[in-house]
JSON list of C-alpha atoms in Angstrom, two decimals:
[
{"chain": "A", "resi": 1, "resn": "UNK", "atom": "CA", "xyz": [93.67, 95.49, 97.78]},
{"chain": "A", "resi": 2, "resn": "UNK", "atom": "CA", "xyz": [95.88, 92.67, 99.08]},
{"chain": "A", "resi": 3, "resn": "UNK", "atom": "CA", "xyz": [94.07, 89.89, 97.87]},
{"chain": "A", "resi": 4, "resn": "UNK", "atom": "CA", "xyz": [92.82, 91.37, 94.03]},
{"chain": "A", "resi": 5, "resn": "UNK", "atom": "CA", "xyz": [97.10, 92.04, 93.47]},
{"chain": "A", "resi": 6, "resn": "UNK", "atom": "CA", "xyz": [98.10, 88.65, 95.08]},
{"chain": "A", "resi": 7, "resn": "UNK", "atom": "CA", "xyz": [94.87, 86.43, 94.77]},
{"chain": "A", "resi": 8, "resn": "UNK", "atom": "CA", "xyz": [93.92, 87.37, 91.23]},
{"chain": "A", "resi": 9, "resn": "UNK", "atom": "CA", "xyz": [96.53, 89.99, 89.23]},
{"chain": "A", "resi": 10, "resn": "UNK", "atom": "CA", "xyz": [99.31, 87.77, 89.95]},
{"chain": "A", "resi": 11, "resn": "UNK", "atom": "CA", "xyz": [98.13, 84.40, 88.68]},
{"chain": "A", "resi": 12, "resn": "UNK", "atom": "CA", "xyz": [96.86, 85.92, 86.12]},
{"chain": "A", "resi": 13, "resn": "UNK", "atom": "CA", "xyz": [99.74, 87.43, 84.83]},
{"chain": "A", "resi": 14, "resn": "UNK", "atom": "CA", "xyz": [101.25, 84.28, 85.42]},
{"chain": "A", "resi": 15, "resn": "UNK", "atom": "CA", "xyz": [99.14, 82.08, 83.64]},
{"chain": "A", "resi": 16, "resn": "UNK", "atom": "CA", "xyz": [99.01, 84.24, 80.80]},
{"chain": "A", "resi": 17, "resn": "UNK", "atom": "CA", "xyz": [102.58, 83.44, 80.35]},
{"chain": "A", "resi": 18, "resn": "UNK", "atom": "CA", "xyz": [102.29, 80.08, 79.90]},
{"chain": "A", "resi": 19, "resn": "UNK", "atom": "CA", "xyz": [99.47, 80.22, 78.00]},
{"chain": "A", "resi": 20, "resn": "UNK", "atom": "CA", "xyz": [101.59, 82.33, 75.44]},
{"chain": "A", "resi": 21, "resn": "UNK", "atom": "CA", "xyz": [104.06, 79.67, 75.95]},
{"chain": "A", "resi": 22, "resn": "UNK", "atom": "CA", "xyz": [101.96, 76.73, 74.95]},
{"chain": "A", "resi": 23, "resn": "UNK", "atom": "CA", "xyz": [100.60, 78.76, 71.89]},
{"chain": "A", "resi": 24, "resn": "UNK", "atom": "CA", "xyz": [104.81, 79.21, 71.14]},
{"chain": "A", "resi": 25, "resn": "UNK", "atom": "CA", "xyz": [105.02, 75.55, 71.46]},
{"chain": "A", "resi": 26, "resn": "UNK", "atom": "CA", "xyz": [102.74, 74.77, 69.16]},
{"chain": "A", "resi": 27, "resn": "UNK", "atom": "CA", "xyz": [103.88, 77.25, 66.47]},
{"chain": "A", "resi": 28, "resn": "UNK", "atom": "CA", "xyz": [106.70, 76.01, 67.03]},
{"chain": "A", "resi": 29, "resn": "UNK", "atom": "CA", "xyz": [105.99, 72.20, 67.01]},
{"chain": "A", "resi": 30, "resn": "UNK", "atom": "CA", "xyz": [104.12, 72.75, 63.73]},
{"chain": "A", "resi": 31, "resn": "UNK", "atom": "CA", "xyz": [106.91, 74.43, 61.73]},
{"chain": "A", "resi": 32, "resn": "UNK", "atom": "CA", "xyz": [109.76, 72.15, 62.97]},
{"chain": "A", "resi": 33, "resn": "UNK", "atom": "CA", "xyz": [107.72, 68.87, 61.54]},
{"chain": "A", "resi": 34, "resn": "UNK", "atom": "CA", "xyz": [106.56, 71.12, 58.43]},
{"chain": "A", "resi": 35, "resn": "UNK", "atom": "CA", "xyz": [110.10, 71.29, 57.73]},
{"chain": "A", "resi": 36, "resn": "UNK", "atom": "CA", "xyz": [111.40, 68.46, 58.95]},
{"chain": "A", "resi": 37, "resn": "UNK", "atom": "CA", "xyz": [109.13, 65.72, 58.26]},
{"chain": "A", "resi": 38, "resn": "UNK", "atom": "CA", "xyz": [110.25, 64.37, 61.77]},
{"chain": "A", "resi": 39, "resn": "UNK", "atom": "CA", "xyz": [107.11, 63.21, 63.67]},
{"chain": "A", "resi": 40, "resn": "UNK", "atom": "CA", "xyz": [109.37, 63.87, 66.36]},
{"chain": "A", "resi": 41, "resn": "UNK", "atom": "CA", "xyz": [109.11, 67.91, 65.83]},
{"chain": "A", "resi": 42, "resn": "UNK", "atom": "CA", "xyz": [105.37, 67.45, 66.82]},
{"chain": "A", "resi": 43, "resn": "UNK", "atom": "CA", "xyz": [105.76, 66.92, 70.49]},
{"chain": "A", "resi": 44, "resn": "UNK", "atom": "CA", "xyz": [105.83, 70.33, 71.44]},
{"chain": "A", "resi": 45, "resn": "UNK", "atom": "CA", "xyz": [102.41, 71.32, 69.78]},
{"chain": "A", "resi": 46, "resn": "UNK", "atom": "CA", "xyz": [101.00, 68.20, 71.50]},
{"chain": "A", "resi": 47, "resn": "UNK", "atom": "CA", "xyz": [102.19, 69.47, 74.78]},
{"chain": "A", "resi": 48, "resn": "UNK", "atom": "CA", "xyz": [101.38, 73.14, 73.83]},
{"chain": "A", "resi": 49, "resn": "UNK", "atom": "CA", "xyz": [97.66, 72.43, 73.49]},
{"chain": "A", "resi": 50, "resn": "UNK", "atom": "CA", "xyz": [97.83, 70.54, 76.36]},
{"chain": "A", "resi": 51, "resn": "UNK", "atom": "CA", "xyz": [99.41, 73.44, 78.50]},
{"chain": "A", "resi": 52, "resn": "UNK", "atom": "CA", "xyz": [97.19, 76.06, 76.79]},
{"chain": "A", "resi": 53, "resn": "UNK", "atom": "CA", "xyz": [94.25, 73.85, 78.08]},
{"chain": "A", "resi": 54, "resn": "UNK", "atom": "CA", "xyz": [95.49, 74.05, 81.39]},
{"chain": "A", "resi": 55, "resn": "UNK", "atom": "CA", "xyz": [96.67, 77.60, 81.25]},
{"chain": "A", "resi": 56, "resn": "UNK", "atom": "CA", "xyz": [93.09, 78.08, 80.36]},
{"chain": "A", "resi": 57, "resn": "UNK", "atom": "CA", "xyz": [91.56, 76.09, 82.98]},
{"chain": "A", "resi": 58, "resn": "UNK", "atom": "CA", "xyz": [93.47, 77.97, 85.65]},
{"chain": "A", "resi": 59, "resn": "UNK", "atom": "CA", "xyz": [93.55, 81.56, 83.48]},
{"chain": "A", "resi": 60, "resn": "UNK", "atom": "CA", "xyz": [89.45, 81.83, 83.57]},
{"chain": "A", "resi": 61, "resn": "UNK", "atom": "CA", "xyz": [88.53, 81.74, 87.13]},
{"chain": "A", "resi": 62, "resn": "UNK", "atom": "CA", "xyz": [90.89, 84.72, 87.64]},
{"chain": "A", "resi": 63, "resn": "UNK", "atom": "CA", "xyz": [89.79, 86.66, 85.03]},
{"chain": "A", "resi": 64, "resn": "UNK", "atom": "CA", "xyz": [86.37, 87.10, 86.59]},
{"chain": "A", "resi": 65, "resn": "UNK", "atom": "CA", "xyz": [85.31, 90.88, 87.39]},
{"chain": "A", "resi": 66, "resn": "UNK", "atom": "CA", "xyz": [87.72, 92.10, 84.61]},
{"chain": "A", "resi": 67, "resn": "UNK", "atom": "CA", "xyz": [85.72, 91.78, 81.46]},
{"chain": "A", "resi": 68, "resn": "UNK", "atom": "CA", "xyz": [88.06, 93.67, 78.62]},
{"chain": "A", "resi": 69, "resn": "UNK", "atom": "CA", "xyz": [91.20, 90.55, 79.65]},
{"chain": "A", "resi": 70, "resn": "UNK", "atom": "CA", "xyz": [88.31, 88.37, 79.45]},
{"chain": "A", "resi": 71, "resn": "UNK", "atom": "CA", "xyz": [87.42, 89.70, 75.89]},
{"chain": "A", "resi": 72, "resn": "UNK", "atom": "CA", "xyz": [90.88, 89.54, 74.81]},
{"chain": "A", "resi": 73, "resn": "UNK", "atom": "CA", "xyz": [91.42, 86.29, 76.11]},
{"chain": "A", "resi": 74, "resn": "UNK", "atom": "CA", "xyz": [88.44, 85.01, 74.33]},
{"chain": "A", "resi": 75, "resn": "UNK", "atom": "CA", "xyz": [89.84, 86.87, 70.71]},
{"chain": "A", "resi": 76, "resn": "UNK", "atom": "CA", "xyz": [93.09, 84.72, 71.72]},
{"chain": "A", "resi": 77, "resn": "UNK", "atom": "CA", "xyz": [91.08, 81.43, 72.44]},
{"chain": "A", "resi": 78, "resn": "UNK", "atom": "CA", "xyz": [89.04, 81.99, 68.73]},
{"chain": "A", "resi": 79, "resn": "UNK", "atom": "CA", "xyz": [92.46, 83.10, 66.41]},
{"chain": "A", "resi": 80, "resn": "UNK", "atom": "CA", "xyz": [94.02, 80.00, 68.39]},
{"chain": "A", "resi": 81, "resn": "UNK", "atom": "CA", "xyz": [91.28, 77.65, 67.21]},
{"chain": "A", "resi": 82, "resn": "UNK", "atom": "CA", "xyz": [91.23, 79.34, 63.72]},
{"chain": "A", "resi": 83, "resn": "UNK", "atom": "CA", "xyz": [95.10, 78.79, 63.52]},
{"chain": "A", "resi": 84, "resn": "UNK", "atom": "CA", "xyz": [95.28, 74.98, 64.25]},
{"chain": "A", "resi": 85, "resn": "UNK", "atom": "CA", "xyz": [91.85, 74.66, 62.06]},
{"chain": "A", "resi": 86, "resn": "UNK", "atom": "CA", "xyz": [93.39, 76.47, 58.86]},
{"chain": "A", "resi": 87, "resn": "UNK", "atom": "CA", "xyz": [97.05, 76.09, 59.20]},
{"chain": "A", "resi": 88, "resn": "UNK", "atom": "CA", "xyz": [98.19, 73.27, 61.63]},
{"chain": "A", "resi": 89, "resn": "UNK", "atom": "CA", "xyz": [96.22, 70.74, 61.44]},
{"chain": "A", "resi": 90, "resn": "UNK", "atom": "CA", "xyz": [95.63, 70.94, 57.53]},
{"chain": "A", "resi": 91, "resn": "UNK", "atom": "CA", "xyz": [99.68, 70.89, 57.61]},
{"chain": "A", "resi": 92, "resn": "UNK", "atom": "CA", "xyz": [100.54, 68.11, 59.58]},
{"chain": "A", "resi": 93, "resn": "UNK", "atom": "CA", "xyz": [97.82, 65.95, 57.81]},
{"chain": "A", "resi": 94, "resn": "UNK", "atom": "CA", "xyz": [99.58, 67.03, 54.36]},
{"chain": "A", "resi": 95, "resn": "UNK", "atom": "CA", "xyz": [103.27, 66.51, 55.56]},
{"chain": "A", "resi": 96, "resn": "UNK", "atom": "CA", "xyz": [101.90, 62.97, 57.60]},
{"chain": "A", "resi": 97, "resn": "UNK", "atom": "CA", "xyz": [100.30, 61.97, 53.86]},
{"chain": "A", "resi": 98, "resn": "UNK", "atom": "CA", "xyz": [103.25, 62.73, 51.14]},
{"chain": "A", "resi": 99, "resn": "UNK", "atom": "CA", "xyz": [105.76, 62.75, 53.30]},
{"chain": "A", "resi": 100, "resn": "UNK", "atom": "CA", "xyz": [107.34, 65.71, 52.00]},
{"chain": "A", "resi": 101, "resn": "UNK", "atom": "CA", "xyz": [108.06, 69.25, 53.64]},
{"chain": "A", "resi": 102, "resn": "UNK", "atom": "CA", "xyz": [105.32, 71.56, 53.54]},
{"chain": "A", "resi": 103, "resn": "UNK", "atom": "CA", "xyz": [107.56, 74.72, 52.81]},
{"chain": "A", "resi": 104, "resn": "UNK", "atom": "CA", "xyz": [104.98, 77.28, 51.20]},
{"chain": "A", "resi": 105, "resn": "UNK", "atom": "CA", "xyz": [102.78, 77.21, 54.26]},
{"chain": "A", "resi": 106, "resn": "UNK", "atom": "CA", "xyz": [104.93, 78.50, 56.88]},
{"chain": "A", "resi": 107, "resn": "UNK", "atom": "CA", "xyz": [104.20, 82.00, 55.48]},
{"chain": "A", "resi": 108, "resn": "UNK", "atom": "CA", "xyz": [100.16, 82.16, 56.08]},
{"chain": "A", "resi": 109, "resn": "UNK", "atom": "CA", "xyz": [100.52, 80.31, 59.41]},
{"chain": "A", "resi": 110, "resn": "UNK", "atom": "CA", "xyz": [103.23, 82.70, 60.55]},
{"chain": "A", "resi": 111, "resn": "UNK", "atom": "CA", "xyz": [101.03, 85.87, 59.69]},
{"chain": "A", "resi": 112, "resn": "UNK", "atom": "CA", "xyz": [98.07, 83.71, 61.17]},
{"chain": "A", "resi": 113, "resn": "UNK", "atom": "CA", "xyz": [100.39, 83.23, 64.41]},
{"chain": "A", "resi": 114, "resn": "UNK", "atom": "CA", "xyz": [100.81, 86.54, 64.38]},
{"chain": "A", "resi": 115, "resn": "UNK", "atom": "CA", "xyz": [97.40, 87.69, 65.13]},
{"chain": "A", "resi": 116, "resn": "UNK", "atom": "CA", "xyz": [97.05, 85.46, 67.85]},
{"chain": "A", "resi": 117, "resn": "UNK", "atom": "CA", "xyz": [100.35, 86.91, 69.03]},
{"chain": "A", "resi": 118, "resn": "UNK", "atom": "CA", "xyz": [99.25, 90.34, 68.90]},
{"chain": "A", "resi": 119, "resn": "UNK", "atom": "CA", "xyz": [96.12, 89.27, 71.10]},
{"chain": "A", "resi": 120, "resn": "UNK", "atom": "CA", "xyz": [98.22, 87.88, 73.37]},
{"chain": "A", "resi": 121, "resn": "UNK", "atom": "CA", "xyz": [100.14, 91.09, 73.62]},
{"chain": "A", "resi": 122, "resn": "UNK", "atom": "CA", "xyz": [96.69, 92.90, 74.39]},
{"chain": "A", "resi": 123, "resn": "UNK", "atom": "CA", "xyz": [95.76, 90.57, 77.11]},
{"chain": "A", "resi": 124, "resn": "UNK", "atom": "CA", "xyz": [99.18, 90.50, 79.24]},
{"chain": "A", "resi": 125, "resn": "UNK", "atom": "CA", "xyz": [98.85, 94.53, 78.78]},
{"chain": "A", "resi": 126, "resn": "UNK", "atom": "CA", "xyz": [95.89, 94.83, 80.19]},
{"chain": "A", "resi": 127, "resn": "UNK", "atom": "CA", "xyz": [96.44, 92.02, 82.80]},
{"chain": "A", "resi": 128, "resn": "UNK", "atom": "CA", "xyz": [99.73, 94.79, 83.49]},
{"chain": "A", "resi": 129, "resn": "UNK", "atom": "CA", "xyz": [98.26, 97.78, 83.49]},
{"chain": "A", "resi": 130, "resn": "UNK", "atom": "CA", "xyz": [95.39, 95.96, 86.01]},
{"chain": "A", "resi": 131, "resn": "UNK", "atom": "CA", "xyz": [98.45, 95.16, 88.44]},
{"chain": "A", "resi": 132, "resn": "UNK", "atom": "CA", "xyz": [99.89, 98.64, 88.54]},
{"chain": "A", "resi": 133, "resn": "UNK", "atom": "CA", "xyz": [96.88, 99.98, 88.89]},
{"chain": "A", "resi": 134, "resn": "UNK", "atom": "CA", "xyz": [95.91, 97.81, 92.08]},
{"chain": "A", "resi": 135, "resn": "UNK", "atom": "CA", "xyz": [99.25, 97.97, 93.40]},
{"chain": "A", "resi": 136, "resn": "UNK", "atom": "CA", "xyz": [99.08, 101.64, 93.48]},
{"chain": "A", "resi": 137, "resn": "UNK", "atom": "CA", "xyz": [95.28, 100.83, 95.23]},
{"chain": "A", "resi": 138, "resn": "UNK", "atom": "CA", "xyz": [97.32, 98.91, 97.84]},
{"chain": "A", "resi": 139, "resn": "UNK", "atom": "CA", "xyz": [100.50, 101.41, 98.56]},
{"chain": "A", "resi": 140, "resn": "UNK", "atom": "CA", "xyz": [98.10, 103.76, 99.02]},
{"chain": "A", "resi": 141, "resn": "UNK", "atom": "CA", "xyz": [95.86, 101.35, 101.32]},
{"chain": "A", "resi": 142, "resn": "UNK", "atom": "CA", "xyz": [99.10, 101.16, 103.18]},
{"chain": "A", "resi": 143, "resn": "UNK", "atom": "CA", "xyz": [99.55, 104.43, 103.63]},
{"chain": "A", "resi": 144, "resn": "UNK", "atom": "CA", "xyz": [96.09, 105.39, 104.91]},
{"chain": "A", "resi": 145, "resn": "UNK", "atom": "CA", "xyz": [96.41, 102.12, 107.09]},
{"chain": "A", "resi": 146, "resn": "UNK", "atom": "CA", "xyz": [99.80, 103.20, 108.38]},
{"chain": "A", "resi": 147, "resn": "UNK", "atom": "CA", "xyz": [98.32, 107.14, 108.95]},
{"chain": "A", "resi": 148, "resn": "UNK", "atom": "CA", "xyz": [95.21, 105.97, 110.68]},
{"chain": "A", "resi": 149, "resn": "UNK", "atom": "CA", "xyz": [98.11, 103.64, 112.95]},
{"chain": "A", "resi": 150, "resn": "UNK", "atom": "CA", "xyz": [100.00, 106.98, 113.68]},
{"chain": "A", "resi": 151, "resn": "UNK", "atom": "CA", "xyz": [96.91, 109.07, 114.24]},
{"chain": "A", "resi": 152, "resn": "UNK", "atom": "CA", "xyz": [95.44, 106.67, 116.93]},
{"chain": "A", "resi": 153, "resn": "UNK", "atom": "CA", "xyz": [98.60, 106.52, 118.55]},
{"chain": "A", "resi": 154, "resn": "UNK", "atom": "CA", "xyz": [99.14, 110.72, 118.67]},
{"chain": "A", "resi": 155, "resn": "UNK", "atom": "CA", "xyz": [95.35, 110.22, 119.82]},
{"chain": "A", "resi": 156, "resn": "UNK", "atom": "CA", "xyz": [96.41, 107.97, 122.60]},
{"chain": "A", "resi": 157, "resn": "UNK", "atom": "CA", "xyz": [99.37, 109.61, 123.75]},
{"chain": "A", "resi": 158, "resn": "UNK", "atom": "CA", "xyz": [97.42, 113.41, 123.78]},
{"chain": "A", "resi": 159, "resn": "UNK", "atom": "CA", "xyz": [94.73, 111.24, 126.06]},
{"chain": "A", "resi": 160, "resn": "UNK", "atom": "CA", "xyz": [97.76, 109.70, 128.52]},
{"chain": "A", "resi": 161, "resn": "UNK", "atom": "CA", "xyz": [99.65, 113.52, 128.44]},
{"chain": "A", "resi": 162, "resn": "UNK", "atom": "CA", "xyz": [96.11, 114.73, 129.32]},
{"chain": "A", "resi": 163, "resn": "UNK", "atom": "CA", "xyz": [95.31, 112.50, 131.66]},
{"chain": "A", "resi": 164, "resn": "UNK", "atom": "CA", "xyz": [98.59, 113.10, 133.21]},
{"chain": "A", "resi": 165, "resn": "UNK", "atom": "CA", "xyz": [97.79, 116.70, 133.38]},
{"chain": "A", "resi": 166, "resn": "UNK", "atom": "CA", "xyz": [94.67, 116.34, 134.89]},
{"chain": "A", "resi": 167, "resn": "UNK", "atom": "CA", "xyz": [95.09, 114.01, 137.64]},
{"chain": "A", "resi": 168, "resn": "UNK", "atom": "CA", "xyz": [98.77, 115.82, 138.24]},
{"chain": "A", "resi": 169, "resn": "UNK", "atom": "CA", "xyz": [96.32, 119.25, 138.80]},
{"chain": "A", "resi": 170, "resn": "UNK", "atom": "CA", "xyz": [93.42, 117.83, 140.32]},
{"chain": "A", "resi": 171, "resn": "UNK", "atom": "CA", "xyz": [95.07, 115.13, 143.24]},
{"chain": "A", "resi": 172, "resn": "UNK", "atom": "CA", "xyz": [98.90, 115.33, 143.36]},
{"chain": "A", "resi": 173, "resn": "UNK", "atom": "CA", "xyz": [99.14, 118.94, 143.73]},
{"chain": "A", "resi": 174, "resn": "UNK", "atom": "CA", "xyz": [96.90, 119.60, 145.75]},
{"chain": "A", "resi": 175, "resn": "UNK", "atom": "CA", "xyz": [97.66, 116.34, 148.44]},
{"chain": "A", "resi": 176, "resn": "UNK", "atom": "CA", "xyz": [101.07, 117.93, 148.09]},
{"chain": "A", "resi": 177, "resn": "UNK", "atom": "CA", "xyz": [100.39, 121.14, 149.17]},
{"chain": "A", "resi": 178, "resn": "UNK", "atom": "CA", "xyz": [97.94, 119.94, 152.13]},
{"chain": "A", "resi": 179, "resn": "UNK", "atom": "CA", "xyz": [101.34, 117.68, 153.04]},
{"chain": "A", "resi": 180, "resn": "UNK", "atom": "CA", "xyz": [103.20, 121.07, 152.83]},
{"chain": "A", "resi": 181, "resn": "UNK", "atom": "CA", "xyz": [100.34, 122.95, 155.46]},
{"chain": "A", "resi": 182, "resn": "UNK", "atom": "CA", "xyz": [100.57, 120.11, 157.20]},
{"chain": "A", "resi": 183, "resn": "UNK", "atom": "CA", "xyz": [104.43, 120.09, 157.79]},
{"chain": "A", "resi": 184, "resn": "UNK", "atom": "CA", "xyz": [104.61, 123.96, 159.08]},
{"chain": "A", "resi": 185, "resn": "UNK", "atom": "CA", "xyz": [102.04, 123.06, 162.04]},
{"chain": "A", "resi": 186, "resn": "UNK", "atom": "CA", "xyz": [103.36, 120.01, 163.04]},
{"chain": "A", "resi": 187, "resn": "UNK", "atom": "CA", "xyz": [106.32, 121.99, 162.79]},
{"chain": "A", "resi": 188, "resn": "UNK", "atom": "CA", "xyz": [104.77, 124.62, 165.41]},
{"chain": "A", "resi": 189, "resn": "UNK", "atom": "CA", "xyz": [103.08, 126.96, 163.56]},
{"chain": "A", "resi": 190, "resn": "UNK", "atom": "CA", "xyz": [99.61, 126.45, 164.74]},
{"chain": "A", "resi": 191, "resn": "UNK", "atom": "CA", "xyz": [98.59, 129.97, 163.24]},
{"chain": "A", "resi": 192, "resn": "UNK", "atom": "CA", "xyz": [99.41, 128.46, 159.74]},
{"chain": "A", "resi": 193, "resn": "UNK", "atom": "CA", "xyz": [96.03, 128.53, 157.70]},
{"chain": "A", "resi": 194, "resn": "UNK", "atom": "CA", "xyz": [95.34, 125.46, 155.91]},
{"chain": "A", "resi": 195, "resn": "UNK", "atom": "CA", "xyz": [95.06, 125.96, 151.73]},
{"chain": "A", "resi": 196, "resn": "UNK", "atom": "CA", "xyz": [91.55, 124.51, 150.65]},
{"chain": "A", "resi": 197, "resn": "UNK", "atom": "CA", "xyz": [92.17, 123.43, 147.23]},
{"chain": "A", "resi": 198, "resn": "UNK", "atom": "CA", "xyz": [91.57, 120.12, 144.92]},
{"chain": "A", "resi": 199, "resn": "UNK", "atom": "CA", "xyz": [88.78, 118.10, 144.76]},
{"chain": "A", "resi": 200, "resn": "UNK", "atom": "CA", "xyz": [86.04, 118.02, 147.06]},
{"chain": "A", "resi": 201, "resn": "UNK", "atom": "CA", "xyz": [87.90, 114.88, 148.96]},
{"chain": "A", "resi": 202, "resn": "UNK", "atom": "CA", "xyz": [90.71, 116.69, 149.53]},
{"chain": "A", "resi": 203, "resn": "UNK", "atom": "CA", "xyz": [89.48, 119.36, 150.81]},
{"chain": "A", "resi": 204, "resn": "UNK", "atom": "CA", "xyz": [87.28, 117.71, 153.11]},
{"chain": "A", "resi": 205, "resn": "UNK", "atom": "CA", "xyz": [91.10, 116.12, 154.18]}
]
């Protein structure tokens, strides 16, 4: 339970992040030069589809055995590519040719963006609702683990009380009260009868 919150859930959740981060950057990278005309505006979607490529390459791997974030990560990876197909790239080609702001655009790639941001939503919800739900798995791992601890040990100490017990019935008392016989006639009482009790050992004592 451990390993699935801390091994998997939590890089997960993680890379998800970034991954909405470098889809940000890019939406963002793409407007600014849009605008702007500043080739320098387009160095944040160069680095955003770099860093969703390697939000991807580290996303995937963790995503295996949960199918529905992999399904909604694949819906982001498709309206992603559809985005940059029909709105970025067909933008920064027109603003990099007549050199002139590309104004009217920035409404269909916003409602484009949008899709892709409400898939993104999906997938770090489910990616969420995956974590509670193991770390609920684990708490309540914990608690069995830490009940089974406390059993054994009420086990253990019932086993030392009764062991206690036993030997205290079957040896001590018994030695004891030979010790006490004992005392009386070496005292002088030689008409003093002797208590057979206790194991056969001590009895044969």
């Amino acid at each position: 339970a451990r390993n699935r919150v801390v091994q998997k859930l939590d890089p997960a959740a993680y890379q998800a992040s970034q991954l909405y981060v470098a889809l940000l950057n890019q939406e963002t990278g793409v407007r600014g030069y849009a605008l702007s005309t500043r080739h320098s505006f387009l160095q944040p979607y160069y680095a955003g589809v770099a860093g969703e490529q390697k939000a991807l390459g580290r996303l995937r791997p963790v995503l295996a055995g949960l199918p529905t974030a992999r399904g909604e990560l694949a819906q982001v990876i498709r309206k992603a590519q559809d985005w940059r197909a029909s709105y970025a790239a067909p933008t920064i080609h027109q603003v990099a040719t007549t050199g002139q702001p590309a104004v009217g655009s920035n409404l269909r790639g916003r409602a484009d963006f949008d899709a892709i941001r409400s898939s993104m939503t999906s997938l770090q919800g489910d990616i969420s609702a995956q974590r509670r739900s193991s770390a609920a798995a684990l708490r309540s791992a914990a608690s069995t683990l830490n009940g089974s601890f406390i059993g054994i040990a009420a086990g253990l100490l019932l086993v030392v009380i009764l062991l206690t017990v036993g030997v205290r019935n079957a040896a001590i008392r018994p030695l004891a009260r030979l010790a006490g016989d004992v005392r009386e006639i070496a005292d002088g009482d030689f008409g003093h009868q002797l208590t057979r009790s206790g194991p056969r050992e001590v009895r044969d004592l």
